[in-house]
PDB file of C-alpha atoms in Angstrom:
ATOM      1  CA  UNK A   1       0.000   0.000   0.000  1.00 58.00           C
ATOM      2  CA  UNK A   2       1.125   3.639  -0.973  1.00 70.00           C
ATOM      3  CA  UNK A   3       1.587   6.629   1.722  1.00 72.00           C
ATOM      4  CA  UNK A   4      -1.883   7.838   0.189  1.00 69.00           C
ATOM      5  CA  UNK A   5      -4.029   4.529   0.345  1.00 77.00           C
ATOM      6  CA  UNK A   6      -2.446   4.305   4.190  1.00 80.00           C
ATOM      7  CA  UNK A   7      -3.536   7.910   5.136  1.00 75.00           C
ATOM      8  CA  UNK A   8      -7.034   7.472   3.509  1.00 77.00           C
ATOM      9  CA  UNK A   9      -7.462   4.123   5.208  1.00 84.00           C
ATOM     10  CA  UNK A  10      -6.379   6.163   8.667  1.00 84.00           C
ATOM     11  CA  UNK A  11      -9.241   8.622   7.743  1.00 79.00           C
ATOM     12  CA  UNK A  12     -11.902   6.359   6.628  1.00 82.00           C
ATOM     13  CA  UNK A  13     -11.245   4.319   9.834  1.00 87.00           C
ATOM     14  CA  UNK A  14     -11.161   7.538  12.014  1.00 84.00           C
ATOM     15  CA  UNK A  15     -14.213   8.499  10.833  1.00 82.00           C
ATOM     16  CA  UNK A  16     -15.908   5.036  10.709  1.00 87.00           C
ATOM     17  CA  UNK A  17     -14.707   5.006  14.962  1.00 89.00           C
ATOM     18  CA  UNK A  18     -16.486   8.354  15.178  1.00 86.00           C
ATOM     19  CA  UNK A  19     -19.784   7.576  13.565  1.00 86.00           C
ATOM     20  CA  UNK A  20     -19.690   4.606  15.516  1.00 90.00           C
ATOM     21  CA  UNK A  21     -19.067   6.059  18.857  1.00 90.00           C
ATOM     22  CA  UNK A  22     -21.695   8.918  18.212  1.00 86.00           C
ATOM     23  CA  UNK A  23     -24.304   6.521  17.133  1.00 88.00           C
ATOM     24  CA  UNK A  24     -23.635   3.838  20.366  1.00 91.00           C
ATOM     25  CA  UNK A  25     -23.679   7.231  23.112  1.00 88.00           C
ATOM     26  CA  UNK A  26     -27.244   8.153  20.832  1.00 85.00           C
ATOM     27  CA  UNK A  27     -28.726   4.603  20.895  1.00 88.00           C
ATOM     28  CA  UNK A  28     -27.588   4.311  24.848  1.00 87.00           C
ATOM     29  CA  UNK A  29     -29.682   7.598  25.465  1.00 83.00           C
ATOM     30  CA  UNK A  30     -32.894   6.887  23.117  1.00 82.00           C
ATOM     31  CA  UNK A  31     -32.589   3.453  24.944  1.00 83.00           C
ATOM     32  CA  UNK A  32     -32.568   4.620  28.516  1.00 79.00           C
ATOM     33  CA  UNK A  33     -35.094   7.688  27.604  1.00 76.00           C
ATOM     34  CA  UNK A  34     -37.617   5.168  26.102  1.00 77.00           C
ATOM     35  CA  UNK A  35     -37.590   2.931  29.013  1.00 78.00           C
ATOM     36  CA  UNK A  36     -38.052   5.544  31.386  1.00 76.00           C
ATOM     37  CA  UNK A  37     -34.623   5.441  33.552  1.00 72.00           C
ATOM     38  CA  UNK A  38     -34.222   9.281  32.972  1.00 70.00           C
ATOM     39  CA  UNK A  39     -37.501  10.763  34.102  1.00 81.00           C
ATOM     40  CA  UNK A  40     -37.971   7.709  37.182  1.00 85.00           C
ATOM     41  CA  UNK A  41     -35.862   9.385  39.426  1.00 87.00           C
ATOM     42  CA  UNK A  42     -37.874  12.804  38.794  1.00 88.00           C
ATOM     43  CA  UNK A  43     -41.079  10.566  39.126  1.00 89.00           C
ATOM     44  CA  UNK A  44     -40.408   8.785  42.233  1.00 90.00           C
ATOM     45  CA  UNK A  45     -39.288  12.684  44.117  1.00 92.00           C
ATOM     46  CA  UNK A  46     -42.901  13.840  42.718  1.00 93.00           C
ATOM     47  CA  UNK A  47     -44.689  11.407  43.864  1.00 92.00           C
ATOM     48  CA  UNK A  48     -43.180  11.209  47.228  1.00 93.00           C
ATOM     49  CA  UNK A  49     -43.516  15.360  47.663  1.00 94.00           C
ATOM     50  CA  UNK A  50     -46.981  14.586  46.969  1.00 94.00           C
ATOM     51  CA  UNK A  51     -47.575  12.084  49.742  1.00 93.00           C
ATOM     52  CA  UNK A  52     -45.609  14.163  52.063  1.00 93.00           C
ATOM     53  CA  UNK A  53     -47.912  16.868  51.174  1.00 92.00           C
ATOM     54  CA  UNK A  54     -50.978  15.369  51.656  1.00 91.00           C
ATOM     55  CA  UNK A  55     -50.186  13.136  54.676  1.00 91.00           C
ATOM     56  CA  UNK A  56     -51.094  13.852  58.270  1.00 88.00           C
ATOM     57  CA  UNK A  57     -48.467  14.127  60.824  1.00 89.00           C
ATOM     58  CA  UNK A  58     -47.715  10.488  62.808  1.00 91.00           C
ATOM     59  CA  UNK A  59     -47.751   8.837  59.112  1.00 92.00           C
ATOM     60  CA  UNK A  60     -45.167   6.858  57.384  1.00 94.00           C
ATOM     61  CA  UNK A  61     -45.067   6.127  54.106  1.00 93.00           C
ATOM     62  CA  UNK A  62     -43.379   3.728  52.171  1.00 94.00           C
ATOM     63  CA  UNK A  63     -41.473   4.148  49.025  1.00 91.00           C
ATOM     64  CA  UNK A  64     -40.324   1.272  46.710  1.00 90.00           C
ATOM     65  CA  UNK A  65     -37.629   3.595  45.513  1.00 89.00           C
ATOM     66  CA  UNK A  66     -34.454   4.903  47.094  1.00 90.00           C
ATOM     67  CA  UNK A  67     -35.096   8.529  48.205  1.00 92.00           C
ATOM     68  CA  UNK A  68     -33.729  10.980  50.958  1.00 94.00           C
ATOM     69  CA  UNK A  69     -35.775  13.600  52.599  1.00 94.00           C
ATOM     70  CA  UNK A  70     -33.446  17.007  53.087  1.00 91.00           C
ATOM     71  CA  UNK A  71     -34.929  19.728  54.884  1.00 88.00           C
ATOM     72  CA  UNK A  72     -37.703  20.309  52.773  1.00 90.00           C
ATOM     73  CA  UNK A  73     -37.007  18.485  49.749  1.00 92.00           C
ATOM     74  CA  UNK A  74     -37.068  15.106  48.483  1.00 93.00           C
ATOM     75  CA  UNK A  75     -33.941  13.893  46.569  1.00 93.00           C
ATOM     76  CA  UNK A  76     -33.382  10.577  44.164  1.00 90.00           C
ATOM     77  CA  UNK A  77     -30.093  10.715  41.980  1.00 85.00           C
ATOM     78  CA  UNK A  78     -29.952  14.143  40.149  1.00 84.00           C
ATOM     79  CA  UNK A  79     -33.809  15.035  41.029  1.00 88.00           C
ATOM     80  CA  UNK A  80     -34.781  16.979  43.861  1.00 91.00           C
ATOM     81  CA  UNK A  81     -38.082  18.515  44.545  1.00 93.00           C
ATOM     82  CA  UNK A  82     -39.788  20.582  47.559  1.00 92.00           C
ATOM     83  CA  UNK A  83     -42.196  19.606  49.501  1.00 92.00           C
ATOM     84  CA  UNK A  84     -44.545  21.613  52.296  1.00 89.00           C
ATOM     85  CA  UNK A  85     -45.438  19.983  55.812  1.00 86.00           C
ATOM     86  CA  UNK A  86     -46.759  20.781  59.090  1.00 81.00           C
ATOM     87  CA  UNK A  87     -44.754  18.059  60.331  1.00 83.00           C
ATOM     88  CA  UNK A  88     -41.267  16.863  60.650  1.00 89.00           C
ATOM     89  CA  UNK A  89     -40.199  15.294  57.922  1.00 93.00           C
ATOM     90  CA  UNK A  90     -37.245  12.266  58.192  1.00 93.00           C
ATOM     91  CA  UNK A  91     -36.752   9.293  55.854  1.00 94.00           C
ATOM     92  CA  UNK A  92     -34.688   5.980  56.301  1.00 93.00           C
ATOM     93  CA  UNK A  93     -33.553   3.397  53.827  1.00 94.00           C
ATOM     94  CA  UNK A  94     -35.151   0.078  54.624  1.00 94.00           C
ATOM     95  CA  UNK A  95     -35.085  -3.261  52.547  1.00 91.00           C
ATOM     96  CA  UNK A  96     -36.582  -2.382  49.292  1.00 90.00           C
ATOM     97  CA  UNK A  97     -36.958   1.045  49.390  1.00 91.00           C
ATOM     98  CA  UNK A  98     -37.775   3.959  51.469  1.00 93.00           C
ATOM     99  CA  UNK A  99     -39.588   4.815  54.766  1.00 94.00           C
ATOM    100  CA  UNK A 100     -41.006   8.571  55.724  1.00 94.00           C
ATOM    101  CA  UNK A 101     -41.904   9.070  58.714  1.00 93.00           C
ATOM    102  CA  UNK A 102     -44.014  12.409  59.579  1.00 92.00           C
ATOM    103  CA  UNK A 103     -43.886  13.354  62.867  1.00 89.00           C
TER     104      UNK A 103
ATOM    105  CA  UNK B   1      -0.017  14.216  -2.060  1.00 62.00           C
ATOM    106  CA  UNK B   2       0.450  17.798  -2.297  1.00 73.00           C
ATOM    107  CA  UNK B   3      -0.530  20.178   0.035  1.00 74.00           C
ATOM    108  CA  UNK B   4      -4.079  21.790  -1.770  1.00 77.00           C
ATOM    109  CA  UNK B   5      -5.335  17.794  -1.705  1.00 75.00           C
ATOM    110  CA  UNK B   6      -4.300  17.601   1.946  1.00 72.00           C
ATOM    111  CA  UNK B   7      -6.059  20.568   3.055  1.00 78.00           C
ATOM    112  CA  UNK B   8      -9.167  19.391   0.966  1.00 81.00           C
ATOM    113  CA  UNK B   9      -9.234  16.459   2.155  1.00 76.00           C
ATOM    114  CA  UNK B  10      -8.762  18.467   5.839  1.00 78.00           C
ATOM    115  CA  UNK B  11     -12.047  20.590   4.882  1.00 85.00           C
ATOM    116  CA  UNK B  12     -13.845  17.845   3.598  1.00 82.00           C
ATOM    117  CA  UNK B  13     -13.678  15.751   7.170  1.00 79.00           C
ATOM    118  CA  UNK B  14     -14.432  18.855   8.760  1.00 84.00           C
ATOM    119  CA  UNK B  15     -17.750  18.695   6.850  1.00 87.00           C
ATOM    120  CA  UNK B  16     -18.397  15.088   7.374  1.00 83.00           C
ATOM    121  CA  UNK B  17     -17.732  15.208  11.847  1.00 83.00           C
ATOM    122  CA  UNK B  18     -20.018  18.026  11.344  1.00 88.00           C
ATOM    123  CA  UNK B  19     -22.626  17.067   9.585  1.00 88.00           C
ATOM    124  CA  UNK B  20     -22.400  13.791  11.401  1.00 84.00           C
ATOM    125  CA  UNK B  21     -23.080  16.203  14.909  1.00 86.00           C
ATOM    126  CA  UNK B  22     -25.930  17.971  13.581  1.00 90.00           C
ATOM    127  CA  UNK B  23     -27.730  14.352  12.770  1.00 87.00           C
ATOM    128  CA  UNK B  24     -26.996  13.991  16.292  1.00 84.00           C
ATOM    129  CA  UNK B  25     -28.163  16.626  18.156  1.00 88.00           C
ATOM    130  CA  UNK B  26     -31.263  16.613  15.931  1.00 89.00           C
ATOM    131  CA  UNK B  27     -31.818  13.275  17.352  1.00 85.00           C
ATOM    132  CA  UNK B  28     -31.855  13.622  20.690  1.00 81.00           C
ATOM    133  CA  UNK B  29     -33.577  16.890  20.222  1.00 84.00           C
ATOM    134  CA  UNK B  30     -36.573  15.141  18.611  1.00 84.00           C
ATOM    135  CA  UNK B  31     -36.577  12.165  20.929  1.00 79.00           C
ATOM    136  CA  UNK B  32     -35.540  14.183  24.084  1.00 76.00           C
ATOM    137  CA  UNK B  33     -39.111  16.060  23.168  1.00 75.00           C
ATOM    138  CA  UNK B  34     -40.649  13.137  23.313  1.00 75.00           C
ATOM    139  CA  UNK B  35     -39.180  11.239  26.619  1.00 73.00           C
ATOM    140  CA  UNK B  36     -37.636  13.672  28.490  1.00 67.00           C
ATOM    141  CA  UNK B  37     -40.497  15.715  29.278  1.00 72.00           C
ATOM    142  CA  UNK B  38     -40.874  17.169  32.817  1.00 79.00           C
ATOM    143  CA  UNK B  39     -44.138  16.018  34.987  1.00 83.00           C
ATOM    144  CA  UNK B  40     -45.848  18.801  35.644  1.00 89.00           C
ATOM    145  CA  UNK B  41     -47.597  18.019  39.657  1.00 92.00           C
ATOM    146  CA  UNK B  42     -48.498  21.577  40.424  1.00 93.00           C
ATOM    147  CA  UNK B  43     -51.928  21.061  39.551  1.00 92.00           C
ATOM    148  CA  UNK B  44     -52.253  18.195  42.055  1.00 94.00           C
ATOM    149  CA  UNK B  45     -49.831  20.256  44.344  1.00 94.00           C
ATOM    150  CA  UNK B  46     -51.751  23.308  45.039  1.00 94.00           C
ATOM    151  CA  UNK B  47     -55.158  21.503  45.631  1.00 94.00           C
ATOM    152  CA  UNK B  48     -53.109  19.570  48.380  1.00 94.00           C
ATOM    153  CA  UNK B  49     -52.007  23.080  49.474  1.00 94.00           C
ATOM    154  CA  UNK B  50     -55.555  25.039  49.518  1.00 95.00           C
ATOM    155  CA  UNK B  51     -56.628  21.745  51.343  1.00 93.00           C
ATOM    156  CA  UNK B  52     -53.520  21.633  53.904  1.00 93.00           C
ATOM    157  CA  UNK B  53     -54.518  25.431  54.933  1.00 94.00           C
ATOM    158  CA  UNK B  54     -58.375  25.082  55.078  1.00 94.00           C
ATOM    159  CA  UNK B  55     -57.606  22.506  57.435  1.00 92.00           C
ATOM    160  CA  UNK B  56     -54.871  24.748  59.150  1.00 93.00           C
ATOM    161  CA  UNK B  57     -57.249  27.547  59.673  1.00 94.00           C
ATOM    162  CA  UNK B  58     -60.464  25.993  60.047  1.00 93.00           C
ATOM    163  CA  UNK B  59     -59.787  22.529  61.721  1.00 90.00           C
ATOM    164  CA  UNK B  60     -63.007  21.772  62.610  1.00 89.00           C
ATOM    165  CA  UNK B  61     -65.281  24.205  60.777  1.00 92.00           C
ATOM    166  CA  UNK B  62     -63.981  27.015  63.191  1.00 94.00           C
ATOM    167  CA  UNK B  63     -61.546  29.887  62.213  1.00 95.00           C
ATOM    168  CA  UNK B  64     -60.023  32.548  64.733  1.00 93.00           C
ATOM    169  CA  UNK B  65     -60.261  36.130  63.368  1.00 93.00           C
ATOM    170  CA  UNK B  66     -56.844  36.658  63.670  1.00 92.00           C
ATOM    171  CA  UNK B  67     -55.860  33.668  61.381  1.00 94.00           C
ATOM    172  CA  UNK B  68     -52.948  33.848  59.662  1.00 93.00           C
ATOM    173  CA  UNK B  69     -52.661  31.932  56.162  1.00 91.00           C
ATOM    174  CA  UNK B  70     -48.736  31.927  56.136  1.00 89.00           C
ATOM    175  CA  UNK B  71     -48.251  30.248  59.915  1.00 89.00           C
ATOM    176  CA  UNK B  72     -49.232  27.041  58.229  1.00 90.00           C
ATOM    177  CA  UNK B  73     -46.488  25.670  56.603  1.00 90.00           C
ATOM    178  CA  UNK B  74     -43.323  26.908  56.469  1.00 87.00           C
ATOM    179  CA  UNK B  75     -43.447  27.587  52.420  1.00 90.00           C
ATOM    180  CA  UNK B  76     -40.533  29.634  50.459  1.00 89.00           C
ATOM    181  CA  UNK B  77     -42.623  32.839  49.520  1.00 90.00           C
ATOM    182  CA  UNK B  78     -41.055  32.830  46.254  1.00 91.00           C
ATOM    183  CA  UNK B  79     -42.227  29.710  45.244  1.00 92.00           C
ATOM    184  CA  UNK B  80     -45.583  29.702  46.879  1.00 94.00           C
ATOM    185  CA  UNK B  81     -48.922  31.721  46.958  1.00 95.00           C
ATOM    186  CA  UNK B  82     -51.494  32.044  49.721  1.00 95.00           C
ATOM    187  CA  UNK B  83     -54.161  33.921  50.174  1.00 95.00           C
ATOM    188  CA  UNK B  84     -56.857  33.510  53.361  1.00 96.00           C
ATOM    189  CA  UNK B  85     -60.293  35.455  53.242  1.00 96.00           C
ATOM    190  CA  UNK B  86     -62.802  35.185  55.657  1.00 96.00           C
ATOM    191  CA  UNK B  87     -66.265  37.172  55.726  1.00 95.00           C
ATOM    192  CA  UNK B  88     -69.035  36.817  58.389  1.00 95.00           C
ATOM    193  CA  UNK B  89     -72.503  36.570  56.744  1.00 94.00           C
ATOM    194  CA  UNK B  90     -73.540  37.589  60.423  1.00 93.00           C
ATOM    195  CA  UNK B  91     -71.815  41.150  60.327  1.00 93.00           C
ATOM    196  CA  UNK B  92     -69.511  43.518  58.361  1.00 92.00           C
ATOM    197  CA  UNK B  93     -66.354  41.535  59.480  1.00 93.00           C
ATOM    198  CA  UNK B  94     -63.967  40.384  57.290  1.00 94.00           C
ATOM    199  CA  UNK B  95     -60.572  39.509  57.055  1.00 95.00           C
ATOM    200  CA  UNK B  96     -57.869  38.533  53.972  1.00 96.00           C
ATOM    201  CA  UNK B  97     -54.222  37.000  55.255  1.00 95.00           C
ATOM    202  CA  UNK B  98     -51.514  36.541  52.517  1.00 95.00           C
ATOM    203  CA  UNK B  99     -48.677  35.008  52.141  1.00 94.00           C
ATOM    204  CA  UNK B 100     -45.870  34.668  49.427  1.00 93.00           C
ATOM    205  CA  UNK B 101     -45.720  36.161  46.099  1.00 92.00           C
ATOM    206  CA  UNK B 102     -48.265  37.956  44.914  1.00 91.00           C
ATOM    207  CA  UNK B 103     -46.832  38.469  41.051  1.00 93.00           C
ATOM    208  CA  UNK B 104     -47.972  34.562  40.883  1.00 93.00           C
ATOM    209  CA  UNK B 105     -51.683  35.090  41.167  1.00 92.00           C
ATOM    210  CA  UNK B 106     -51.082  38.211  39.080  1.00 92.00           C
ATOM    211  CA  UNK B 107     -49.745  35.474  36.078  1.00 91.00           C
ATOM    212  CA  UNK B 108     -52.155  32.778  37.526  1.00 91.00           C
ATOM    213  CA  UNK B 109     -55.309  35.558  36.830  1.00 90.00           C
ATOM    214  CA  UNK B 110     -53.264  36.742  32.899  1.00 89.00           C
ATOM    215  CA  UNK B 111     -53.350  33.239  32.301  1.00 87.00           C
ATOM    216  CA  UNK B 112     -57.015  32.496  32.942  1.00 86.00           C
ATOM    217  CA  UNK B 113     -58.079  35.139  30.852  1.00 84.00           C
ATOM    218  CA  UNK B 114     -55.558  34.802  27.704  1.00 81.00           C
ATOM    219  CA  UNK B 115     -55.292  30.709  27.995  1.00 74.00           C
ATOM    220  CA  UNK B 116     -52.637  28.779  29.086  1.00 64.00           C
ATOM    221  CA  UNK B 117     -51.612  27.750  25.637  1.00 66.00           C
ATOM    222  CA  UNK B 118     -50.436  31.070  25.016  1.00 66.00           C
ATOM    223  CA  UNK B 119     -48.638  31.930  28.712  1.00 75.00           C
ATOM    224  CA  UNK B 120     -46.577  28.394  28.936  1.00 76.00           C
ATOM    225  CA  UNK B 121     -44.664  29.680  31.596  1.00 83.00           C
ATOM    226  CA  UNK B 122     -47.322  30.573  33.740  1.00 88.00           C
ATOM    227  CA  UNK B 123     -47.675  29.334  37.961  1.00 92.00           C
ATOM    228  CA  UNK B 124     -50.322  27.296  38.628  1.00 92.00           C
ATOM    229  CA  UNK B 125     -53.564  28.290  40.776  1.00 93.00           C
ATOM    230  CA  UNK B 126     -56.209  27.315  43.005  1.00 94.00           C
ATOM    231  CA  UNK B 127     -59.016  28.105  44.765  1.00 94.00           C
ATOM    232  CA  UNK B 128     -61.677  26.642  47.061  1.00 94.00           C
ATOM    233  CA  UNK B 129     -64.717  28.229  49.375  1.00 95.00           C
ATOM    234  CA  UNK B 130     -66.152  26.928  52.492  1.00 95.00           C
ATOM    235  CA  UNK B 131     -68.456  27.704  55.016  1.00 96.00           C
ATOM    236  CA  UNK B 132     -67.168  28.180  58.701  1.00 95.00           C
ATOM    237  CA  UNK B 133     -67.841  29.676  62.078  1.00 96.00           C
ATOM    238  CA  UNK B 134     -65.919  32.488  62.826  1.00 95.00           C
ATOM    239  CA  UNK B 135     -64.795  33.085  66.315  1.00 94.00           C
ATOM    240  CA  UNK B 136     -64.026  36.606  66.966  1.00 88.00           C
ATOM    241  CA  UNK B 137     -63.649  37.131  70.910  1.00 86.00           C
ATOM    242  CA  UNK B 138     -66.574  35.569  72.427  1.00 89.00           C
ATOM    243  CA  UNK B 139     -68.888  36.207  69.527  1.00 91.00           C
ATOM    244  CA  UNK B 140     -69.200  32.929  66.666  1.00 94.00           C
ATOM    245  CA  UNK B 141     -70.408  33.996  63.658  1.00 94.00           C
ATOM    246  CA  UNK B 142     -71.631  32.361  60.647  1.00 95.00           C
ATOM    247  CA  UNK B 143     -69.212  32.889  57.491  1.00 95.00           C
ATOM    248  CA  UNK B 144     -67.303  31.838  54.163  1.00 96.00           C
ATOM    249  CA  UNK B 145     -63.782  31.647  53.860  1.00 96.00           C
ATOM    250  CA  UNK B 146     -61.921  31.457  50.309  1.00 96.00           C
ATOM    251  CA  UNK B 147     -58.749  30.187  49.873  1.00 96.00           C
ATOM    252  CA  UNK B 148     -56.606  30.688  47.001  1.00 95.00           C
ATOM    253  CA  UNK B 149     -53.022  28.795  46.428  1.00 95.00           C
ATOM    254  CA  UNK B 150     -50.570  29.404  43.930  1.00 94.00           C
ATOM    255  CA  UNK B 151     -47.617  27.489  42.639  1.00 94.00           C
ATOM    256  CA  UNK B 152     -44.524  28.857  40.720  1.00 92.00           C
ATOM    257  CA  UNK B 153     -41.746  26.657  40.682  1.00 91.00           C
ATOM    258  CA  UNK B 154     -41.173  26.781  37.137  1.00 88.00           C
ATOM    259  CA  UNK B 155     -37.973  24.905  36.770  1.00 87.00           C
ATOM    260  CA  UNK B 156     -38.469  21.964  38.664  1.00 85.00           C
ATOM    261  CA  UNK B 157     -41.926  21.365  36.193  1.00 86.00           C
ATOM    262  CA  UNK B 158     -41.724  22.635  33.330  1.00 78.00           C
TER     263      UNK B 158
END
């Protein structure tokens, strides 16, 4: 092979590597976006700040998800969302998930 | 190769990487759109909230006349809107308590009357009535209380 066949073959492969790695990151997101492992996290703080919000104090709720409970916000990976409560609000991990306790 | 075909062929993969980033990004634009659309609870959120207060205020059908809407929960007045108002069918008393920002019933009332379609950015309001007994001193009146919530928090729903 000549010097120009070996830097076109370079090129072609360089650009076949990049294609390839833009397309795997892209399928990898669609994947994860379609099957709803972006937007659970945001779910599962919603849905506990609404539970919060609507439950008397002395309840406890239990979450099948892992959350925390920060002063007044609910947090799950990246998501975090506030909640309002006349209680106190505390949370502990238990097996398979999450309890809140308002007190 | 000489040095013009080098710095064509230079340009040419320039082109390619780029166009192959716009397909991208156009990509997950479309399907980000799609999945990655925020849940929007404030609907649910302040009915839980104009609930939560009524029960605050009036806890068993009976307000004081010195309520005050904004002792109820401790809520960040820049994200929140209360507003308490109590008025005795038995005499001229009255009384309105409020608490938070104001500038979100202001947008919640703009986007009532131009549609929501058309204010996407807009808090989220509600309001209930209720009868109650009003107990001012030693007098207990008859009376109706409305109570109006209002929700901004824009970026954590929209």
């Amino acid at each position: 092979m000549d010097k120009r066949g070996e830097e076109d073959l370079w090129m072609i492969l360089a650009y076949v590597l990049i294609i390839l790695a833009a397309a795997t990151v892209l399928i990898y997101w669609i994947s994860n976006s379609a099957n709803g492992k972006i937007v659970k996290d945001e779910v599962a703080v919603k849905q506990a700040a609404l539970l919060i919000d609507s439950a008397r104090p002395g309840s406890t709720i239990f979450i099948d998800q892992n959350v925390s409970v920060s002063g007044s916000n609910v947090k799950s990976g990246a998501s975090e969302y506030q909640f309002f409560s006349k209680g106190r609000v505390s949370s502990r991990p238990v097996s398979g998930g999450t309890e809140i306790i308002i007190s | 190769m000489s040095r013009g075909e080098v710095l064509s062929e230079s340009i040419l993969l320039f082109w390619r990487m780029m166009l192959v980033a716009a397909l991208v990004v156009v990509i997950a634009l479309s399907v980000g759109q799609i999945f990655a659309a925020k849940q929007d609870i404030r609907v649910s959120e302040s009915a839980l909230l104009s609930k939560g207060i009524l029960e605050c205020l009036a806890p068993e059908g009976k307000i004081n006349a010195d309520f005050d809407a904004g002792k109820c929960f401790a809520l960040d007045p820049k994200e929140y809107f209360v507003k308490a108002y109590a008025r005795s069918l038995d005499s001229n008393f009255n009384r309105t308590s409020v608490f938070g920002l104001e500038a979100i019933k202001t947008d919640c009332d703009i986007a009532s009357k131009i549609g929501l379609s058309d204010f996407k950015n807009a808090p989220v309001c509600f309001g209930q009535n209720a009868y109650v007994l009003i107990v001012n001193g030693t007098k207990i009146e008859r009376g109706t209380i409305e109570i109006e919530s209002g929700i901004n928090k824009l970026k954590a729903n929209k």
